[in-house]
mmCIF file of C-alpha atoms in Angstrom:
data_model
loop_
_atom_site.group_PDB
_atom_site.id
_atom_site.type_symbol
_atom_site.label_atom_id
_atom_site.label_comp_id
_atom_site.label_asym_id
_atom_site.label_seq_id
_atom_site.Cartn_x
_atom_site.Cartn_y
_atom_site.Cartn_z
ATOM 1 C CA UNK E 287 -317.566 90.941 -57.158
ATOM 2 C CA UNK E 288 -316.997 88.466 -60.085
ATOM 3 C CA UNK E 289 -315.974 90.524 -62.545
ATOM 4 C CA UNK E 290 -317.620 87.937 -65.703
ATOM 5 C CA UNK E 291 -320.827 86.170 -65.649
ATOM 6 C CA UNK E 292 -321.276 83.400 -67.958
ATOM 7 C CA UNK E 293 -324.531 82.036 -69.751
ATOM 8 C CA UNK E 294 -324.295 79.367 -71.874
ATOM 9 C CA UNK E 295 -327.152 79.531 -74.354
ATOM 10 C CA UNK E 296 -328.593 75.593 -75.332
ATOM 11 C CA UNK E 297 -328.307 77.377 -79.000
ATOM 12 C CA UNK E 298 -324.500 77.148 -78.921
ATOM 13 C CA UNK E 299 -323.868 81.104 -78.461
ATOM 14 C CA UNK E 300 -322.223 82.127 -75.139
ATOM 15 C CA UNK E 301 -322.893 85.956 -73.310
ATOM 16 C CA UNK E 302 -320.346 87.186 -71.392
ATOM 17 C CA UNK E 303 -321.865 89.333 -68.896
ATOM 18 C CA UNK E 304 -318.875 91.824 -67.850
ATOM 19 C CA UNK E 305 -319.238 93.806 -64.443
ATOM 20 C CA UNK E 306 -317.049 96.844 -63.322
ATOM 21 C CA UNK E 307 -313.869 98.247 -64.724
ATOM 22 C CA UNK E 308 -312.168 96.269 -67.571
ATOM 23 C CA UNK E 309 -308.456 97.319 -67.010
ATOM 24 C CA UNK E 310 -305.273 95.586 -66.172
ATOM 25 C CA UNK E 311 -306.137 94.641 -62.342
ATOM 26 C CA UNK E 312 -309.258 92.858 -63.523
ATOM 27 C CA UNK E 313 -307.980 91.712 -66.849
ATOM 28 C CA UNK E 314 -306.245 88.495 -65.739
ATOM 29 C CA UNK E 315 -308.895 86.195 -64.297
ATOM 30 C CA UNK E 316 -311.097 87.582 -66.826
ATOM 31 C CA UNK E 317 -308.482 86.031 -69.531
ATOM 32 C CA UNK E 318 -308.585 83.092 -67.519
ATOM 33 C CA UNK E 319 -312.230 82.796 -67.690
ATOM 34 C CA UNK E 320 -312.868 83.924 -71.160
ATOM 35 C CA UNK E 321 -310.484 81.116 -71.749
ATOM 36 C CA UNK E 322 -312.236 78.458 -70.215
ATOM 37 C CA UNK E 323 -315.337 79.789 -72.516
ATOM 38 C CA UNK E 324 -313.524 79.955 -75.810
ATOM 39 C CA UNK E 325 -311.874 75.794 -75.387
ATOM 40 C CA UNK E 326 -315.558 75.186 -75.610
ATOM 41 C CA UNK E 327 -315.935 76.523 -79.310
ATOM 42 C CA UNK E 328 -319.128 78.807 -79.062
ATOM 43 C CA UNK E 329 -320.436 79.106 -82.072
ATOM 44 C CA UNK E 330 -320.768 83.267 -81.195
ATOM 45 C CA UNK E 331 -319.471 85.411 -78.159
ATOM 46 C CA UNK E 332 -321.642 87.997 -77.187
ATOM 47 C CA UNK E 333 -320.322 90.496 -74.997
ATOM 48 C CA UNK E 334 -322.978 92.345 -72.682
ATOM 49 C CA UNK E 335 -321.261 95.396 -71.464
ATOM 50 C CA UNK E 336 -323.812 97.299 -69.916
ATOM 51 C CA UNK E 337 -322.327 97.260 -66.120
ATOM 52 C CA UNK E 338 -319.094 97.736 -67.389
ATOM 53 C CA UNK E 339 -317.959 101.117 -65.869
ATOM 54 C CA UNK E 340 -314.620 101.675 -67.339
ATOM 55 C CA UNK E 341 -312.605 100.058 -70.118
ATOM 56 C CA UNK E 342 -308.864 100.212 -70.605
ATOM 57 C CA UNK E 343 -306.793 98.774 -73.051
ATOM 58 C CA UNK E 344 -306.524 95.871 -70.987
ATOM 59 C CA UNK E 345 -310.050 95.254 -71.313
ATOM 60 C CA UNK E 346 -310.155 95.959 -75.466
ATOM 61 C CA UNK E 347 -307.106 93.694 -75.964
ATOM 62 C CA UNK E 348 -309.665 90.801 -73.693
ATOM 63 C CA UNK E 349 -312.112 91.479 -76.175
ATOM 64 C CA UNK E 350 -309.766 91.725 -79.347
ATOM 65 C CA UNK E 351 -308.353 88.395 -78.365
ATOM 66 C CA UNK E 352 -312.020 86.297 -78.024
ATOM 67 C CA UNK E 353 -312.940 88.281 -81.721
ATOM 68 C CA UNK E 354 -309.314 86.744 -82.908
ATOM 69 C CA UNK E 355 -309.528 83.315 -81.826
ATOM 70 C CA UNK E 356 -313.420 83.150 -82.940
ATOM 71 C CA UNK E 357 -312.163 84.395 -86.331
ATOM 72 C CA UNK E 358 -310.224 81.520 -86.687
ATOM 73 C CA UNK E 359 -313.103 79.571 -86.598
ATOM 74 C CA UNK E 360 -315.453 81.565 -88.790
ATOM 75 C CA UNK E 361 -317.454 82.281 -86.025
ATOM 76 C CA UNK E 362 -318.809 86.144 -84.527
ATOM 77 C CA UNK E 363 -318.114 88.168 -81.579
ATOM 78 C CA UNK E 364 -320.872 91.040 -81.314
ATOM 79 C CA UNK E 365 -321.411 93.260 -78.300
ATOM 80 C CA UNK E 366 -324.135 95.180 -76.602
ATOM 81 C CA UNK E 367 -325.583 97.804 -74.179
ATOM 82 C CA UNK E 368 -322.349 99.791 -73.986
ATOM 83 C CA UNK E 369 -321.992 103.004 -72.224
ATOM 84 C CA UNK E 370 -320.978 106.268 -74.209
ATOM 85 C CA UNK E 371 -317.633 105.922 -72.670
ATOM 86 C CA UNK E 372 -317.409 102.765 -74.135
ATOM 87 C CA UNK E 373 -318.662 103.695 -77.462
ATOM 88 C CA UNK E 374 -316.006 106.366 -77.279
ATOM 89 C CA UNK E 375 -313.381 103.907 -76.790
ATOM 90 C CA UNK E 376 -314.612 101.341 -79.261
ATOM 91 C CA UNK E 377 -314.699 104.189 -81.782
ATOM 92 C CA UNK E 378 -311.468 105.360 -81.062
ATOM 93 C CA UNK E 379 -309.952 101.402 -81.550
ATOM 94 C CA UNK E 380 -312.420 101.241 -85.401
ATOM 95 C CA UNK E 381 -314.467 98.557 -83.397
ATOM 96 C CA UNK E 382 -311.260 96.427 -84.249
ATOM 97 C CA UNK E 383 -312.605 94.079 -80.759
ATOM 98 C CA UNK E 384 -316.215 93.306 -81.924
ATOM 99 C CA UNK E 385 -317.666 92.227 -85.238
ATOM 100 C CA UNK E 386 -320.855 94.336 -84.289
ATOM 101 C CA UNK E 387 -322.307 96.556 -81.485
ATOM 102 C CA UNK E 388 -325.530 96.533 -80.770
ATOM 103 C CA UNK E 389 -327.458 99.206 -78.759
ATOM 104 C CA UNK E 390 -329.608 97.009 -76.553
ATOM 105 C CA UNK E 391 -330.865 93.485 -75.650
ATOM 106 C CA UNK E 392 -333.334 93.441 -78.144
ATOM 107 C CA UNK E 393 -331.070 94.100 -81.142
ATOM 108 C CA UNK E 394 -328.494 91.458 -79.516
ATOM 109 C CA UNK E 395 -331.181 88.519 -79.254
ATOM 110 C CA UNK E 396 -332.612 89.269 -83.134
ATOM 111 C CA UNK E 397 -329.062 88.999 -83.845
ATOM 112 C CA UNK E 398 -328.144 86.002 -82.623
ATOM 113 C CA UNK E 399 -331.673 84.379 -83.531
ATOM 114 C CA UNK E 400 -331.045 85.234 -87.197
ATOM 115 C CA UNK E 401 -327.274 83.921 -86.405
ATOM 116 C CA UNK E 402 -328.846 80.259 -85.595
ATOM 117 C CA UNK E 403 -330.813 80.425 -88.973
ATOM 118 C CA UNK E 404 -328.257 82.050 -90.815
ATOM 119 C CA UNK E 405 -325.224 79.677 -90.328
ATOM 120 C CA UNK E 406 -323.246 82.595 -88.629
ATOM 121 C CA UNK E 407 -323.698 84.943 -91.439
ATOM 122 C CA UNK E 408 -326.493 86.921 -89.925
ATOM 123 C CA UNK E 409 -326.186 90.818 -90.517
ATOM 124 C CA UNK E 410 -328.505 93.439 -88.652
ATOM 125 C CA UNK E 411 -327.597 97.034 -88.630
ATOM 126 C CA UNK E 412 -327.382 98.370 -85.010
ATOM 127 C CA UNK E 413 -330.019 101.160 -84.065
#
């Protein structure tokens, strides 16, 4: 099973639709992949973790490093449709990986519309 599925949005934002366990046996061609996405300069990363099963370290440092290098370029990593485990996780790291999480689909695509409008300073509290 491909552990990332990719879909380039025509408005510049990229969703990175992660499948399975994020640890450090998937974590490698995942960092290869997320790599190919980030040399393309997104102009946001969303992160749609809603098959994910089981996240490790591995799997937050993945995540820590796309919010890093998008930093860098003033630009957002958000995340959505995360499991209570994952919440748990994310909580336990201060949400250090992801500039927001979002709860569902819905609040992800208001987000990023209002991103596109908002030259990447778009704010909506998660529900």
């Amino acid at each position: 099973m491909t552990p990332m599925l990719i879909d380039r949005r025509a408005d510049g934002t990229t969703v990175l639709i992660l499948i399975g366990r994020l640890d450090a046996e998937t974590c490698t061609e995942l960092e290869r992949q997320l790599d190919q996405v980030l040399a393309d300069r997104p102009k946001a990363v969303a992160f749609d973790l809603k098959r994910v099963e089981y996240i490790s370290s591995a799997g937050v440092r993945l995540i820590l490093k796309a919010r890093n290098y998008m930093a860098k370029l003033g630009r957002r990593v958000v995340a959505a449709n995360a499991s209570a485990q994952v919440k748990r996780v994310f909580a336990a790291v201060q949400n250090l990986a992801v500039d927001q999480l979002f709860d569902n689909d819905a609040e992800l695509d208001a987000y990023l519309a209002l991103l596109q409008q908002d030259d990447g300073d778009a704010t909506i509290q998660p529900g």
